[in-house]
N, CA and C of each residue as an Amber inpcrd file, in Angstrom:
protein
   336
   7.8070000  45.1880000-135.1680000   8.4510000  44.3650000-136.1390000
   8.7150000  45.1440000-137.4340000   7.7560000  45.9500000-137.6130000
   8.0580000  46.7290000-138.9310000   9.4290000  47.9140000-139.0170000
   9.2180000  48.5160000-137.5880000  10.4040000  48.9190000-137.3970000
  11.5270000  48.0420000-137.7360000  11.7730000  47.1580000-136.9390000
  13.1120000  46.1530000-137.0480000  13.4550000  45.7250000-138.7940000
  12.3800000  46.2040000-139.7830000  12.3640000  45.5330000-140.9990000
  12.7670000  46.9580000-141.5470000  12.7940000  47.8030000-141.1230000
  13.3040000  48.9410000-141.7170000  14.3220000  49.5730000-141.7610000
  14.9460000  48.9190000-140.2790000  16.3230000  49.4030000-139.7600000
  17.2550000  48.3470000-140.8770000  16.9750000  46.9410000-140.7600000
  17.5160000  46.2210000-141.4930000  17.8340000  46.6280000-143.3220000
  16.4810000  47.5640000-143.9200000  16.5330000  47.6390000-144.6780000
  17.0270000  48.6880000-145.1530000  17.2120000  49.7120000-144.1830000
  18.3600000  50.7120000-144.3370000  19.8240000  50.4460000-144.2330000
  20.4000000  49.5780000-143.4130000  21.3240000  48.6900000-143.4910000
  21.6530000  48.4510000-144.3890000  20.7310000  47.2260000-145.1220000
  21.4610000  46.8780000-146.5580000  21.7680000  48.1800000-147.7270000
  20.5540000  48.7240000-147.6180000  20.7590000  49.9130000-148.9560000
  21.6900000  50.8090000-148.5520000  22.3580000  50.9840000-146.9740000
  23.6110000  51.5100000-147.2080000  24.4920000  50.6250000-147.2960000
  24.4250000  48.9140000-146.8100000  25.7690000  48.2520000-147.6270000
  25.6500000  48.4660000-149.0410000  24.3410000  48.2470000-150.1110000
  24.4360000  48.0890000-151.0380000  25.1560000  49.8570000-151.7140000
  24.7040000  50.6610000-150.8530000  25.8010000  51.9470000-151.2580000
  26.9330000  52.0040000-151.3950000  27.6450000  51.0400000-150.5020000
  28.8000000  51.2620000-149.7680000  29.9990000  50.3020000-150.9880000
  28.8630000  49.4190000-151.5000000  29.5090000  48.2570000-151.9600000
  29.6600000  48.7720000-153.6040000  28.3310000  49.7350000-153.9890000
  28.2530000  50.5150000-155.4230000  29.6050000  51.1400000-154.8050000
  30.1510000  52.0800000-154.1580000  30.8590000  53.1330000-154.3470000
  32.0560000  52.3130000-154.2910000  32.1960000  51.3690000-153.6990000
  33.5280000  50.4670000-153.7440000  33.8030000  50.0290000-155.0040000
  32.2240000  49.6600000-155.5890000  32.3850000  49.0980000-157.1460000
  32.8030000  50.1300000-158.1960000  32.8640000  51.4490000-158.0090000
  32.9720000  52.3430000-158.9670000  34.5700000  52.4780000-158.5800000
  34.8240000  53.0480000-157.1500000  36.2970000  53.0430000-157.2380000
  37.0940000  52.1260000-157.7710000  36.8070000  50.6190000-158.0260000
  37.5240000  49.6740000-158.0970000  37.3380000  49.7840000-159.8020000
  36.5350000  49.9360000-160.6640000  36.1250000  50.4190000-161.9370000
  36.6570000  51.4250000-162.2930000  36.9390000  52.6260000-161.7480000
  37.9420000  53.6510000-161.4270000  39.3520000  53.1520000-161.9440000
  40.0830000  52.6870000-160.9740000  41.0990000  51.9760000-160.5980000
  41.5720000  51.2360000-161.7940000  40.4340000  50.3060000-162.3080000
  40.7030000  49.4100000-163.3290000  41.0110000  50.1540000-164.4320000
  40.1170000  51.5120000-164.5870000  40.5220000  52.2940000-165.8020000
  41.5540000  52.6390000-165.8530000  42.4980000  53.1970000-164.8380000
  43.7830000  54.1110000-164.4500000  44.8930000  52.9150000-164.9650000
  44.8460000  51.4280000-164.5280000  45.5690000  50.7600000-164.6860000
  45.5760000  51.0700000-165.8580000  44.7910000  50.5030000-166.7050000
  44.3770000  49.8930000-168.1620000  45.5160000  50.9970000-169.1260000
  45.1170000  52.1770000-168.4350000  45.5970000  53.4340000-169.1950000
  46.9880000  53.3830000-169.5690000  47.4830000  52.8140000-168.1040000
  49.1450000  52.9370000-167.6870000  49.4960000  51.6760000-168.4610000
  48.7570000  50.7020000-168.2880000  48.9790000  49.7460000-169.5900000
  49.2620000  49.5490000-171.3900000  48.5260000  49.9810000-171.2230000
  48.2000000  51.1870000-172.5340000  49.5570000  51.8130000-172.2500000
  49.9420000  52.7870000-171.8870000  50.9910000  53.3240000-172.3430000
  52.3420000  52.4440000-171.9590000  52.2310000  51.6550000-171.2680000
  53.5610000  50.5720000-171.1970000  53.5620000  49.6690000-172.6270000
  52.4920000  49.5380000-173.2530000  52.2190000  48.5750000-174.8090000
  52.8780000  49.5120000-175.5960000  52.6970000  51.0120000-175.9720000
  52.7840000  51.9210000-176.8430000  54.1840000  52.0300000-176.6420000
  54.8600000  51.9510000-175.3800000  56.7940000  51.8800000-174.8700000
  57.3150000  50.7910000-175.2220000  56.4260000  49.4850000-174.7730000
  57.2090000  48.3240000-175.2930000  57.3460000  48.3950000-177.2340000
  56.5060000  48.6360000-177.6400000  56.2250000  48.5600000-179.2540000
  57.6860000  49.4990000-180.1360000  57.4730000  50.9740000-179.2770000
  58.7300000  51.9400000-179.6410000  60.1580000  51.2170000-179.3140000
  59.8610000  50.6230000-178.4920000  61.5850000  50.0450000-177.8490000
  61.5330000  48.6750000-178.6540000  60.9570000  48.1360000-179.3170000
  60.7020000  46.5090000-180.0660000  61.2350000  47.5790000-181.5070000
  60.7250000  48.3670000-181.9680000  60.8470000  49.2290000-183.2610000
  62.5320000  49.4310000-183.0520000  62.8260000  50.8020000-181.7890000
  63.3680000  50.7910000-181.9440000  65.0830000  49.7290000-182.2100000
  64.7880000  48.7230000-181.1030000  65.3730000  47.2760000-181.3030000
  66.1220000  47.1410000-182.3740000  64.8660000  46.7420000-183.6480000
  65.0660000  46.4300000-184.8770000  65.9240000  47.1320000-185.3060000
  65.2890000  48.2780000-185.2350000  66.2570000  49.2690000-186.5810000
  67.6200000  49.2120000-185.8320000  67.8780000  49.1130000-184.6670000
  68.9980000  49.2650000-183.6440000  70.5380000  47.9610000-185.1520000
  69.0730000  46.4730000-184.8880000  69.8050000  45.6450000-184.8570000
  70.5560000  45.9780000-186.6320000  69.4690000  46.3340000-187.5910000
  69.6700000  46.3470000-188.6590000  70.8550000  47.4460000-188.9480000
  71.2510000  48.6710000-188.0740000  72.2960000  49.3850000-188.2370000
  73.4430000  48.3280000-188.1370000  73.4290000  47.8950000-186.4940000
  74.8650000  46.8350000-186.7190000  74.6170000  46.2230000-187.2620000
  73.9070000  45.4910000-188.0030000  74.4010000  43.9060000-189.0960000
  74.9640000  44.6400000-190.2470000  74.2640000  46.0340000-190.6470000
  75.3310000  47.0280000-191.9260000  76.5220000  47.2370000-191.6140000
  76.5980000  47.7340000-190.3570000  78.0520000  48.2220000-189.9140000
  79.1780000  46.9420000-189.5950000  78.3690000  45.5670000-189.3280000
  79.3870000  44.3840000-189.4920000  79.4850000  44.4310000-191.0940000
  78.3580000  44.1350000-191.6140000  78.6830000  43.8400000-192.9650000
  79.5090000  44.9360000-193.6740000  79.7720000  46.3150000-193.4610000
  80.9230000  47.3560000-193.7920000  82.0420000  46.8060000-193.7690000
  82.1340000  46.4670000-192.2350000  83.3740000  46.0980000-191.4800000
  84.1190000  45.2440000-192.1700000  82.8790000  43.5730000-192.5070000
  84.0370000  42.1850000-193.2090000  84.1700000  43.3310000-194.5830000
  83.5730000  44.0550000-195.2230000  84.1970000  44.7120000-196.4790000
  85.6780000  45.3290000-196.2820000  85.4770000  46.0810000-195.4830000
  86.5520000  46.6760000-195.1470000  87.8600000  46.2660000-194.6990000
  87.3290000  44.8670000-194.2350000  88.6740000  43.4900000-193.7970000
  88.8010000  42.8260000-194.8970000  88.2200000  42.6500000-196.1480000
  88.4530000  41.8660000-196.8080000  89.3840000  42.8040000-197.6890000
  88.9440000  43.7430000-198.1590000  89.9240000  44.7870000-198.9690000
  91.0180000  44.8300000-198.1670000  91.2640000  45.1660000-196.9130000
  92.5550000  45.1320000-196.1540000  93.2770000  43.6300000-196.3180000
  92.7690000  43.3260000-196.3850000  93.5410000  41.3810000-196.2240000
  93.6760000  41.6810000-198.1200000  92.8820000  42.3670000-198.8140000
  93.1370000  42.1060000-200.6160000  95.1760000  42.6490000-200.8690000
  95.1430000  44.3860000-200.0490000  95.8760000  45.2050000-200.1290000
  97.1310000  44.9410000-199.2710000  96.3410000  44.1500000-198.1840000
  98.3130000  43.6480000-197.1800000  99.1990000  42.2040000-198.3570000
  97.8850000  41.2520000-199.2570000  98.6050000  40.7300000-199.8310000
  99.4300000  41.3800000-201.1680000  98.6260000  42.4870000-201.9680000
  99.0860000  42.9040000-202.8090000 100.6140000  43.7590000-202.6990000
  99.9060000  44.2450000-201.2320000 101.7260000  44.8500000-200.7440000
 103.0440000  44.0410000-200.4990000 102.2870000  42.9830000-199.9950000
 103.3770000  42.0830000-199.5460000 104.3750000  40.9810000-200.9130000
 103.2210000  40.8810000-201.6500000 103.7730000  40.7650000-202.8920000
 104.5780000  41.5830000-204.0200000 104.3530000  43.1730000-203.8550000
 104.5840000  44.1000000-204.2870000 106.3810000  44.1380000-203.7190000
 106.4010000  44.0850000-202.4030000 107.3060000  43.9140000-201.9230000
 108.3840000  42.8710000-202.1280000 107.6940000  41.8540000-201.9910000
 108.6350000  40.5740000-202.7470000 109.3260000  40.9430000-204.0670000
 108.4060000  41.4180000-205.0400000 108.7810000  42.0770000-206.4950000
 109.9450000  42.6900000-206.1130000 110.1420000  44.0560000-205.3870000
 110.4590000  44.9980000-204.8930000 112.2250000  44.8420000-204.7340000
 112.5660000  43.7910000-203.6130000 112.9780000  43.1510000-203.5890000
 114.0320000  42.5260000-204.5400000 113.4260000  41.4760000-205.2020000
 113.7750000  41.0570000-206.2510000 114.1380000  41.7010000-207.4590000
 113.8660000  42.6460000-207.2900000 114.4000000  43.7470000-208.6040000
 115.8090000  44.7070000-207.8960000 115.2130000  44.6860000-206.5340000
 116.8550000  45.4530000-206.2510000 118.0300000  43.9940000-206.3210000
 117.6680000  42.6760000-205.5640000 118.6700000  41.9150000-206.3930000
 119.1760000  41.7700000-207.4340000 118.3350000  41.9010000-208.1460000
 118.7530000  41.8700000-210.0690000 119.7650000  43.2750000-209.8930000
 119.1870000  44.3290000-209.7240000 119.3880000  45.4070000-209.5150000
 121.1210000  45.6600000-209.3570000 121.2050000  45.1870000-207.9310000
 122.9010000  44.9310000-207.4970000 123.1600000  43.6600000-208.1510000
 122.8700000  42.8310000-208.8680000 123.7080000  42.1200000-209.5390000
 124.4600000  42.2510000-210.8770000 122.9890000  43.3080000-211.4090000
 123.5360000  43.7100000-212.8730000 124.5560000  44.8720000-212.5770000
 124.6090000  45.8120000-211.2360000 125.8250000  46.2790000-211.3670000
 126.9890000  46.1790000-210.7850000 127.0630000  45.2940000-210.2350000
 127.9790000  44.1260000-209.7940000 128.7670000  43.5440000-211.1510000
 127.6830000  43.3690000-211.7180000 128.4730000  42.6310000-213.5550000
 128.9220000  43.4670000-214.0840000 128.1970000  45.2650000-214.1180000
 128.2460000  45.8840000-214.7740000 129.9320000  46.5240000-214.1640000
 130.0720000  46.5800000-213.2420000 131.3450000  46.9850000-212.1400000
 132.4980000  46.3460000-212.9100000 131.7080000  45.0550000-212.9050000
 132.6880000  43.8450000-213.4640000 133.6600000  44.2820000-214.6190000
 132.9440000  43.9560000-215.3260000 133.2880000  44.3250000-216.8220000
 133.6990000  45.4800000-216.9560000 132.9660000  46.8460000-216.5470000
 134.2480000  47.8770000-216.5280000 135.4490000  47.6380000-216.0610000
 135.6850000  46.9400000-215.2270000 137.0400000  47.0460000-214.2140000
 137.9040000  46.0120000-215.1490000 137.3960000  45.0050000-215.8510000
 137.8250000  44.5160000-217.0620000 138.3360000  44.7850000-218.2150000
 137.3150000  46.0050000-218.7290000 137.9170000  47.1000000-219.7060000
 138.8080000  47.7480000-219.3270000 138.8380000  48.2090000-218.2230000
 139.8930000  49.5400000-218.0030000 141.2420000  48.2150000-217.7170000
 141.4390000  47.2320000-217.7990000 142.4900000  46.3450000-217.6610000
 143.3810000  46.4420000-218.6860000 141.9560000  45.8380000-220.3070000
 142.5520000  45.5340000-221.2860000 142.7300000  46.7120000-222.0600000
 142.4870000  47.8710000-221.6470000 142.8900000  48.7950000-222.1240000
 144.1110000  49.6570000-221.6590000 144.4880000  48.8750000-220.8860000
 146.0120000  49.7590000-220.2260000 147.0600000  48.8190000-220.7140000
């Protein structure tokens, strides 16, 4: 019987070996994850950073942009008005020498 209590008890102390070395690999394992975790936190954080600053370039470069549309929309009206002027002065323009035509061709009448 003492035999049979020994075989048994070699048994367990090699399950209980078997089950330590399983427990360390798996402790192992857990570390390796943790690590790779760890460095997926430290990637997500750089790519969240980088994100930001990503987003804060374009909201400058929109906010450039309406500047840059609003001065264009300032300068197509100022032209377009400029133009109207423009315009309107060459009418005057050919009218005053239209009159001015006039009246010479008048003089040279009453002077013949």
């Amino acid at each position: 019987m003492l035999c049979i209590i020994e075989i048994k008890l070699r048994r367990l102390k090699r399950k209980i070996e078997d089950e330590e070395f399983a427990a360390r690999a798996l402790k192992k394992e857990r570390e390796e994850i943790r690590e790779i975790i760890s460095g997926y936190d430290e990637n997500v954080e750089k790519y969240e950073e980088e994100i930001k600053r990503l987003k804060e370039t374009r909201d400058e470069y929109r906010k450039k942009l309406q500047r840059k549309n609003e001065i264009i929309d300032t300068l197509e009206a100022e032209a377009k008005s400029r133009g109207e002027e423009i315009e309107k002065l060459t009418q005057e323009l050919k009218q005053r020498g239209e009159s001015v035509k006039e009246k010479s061709h008048k003089n040279k009448k009453k002077s013949k």
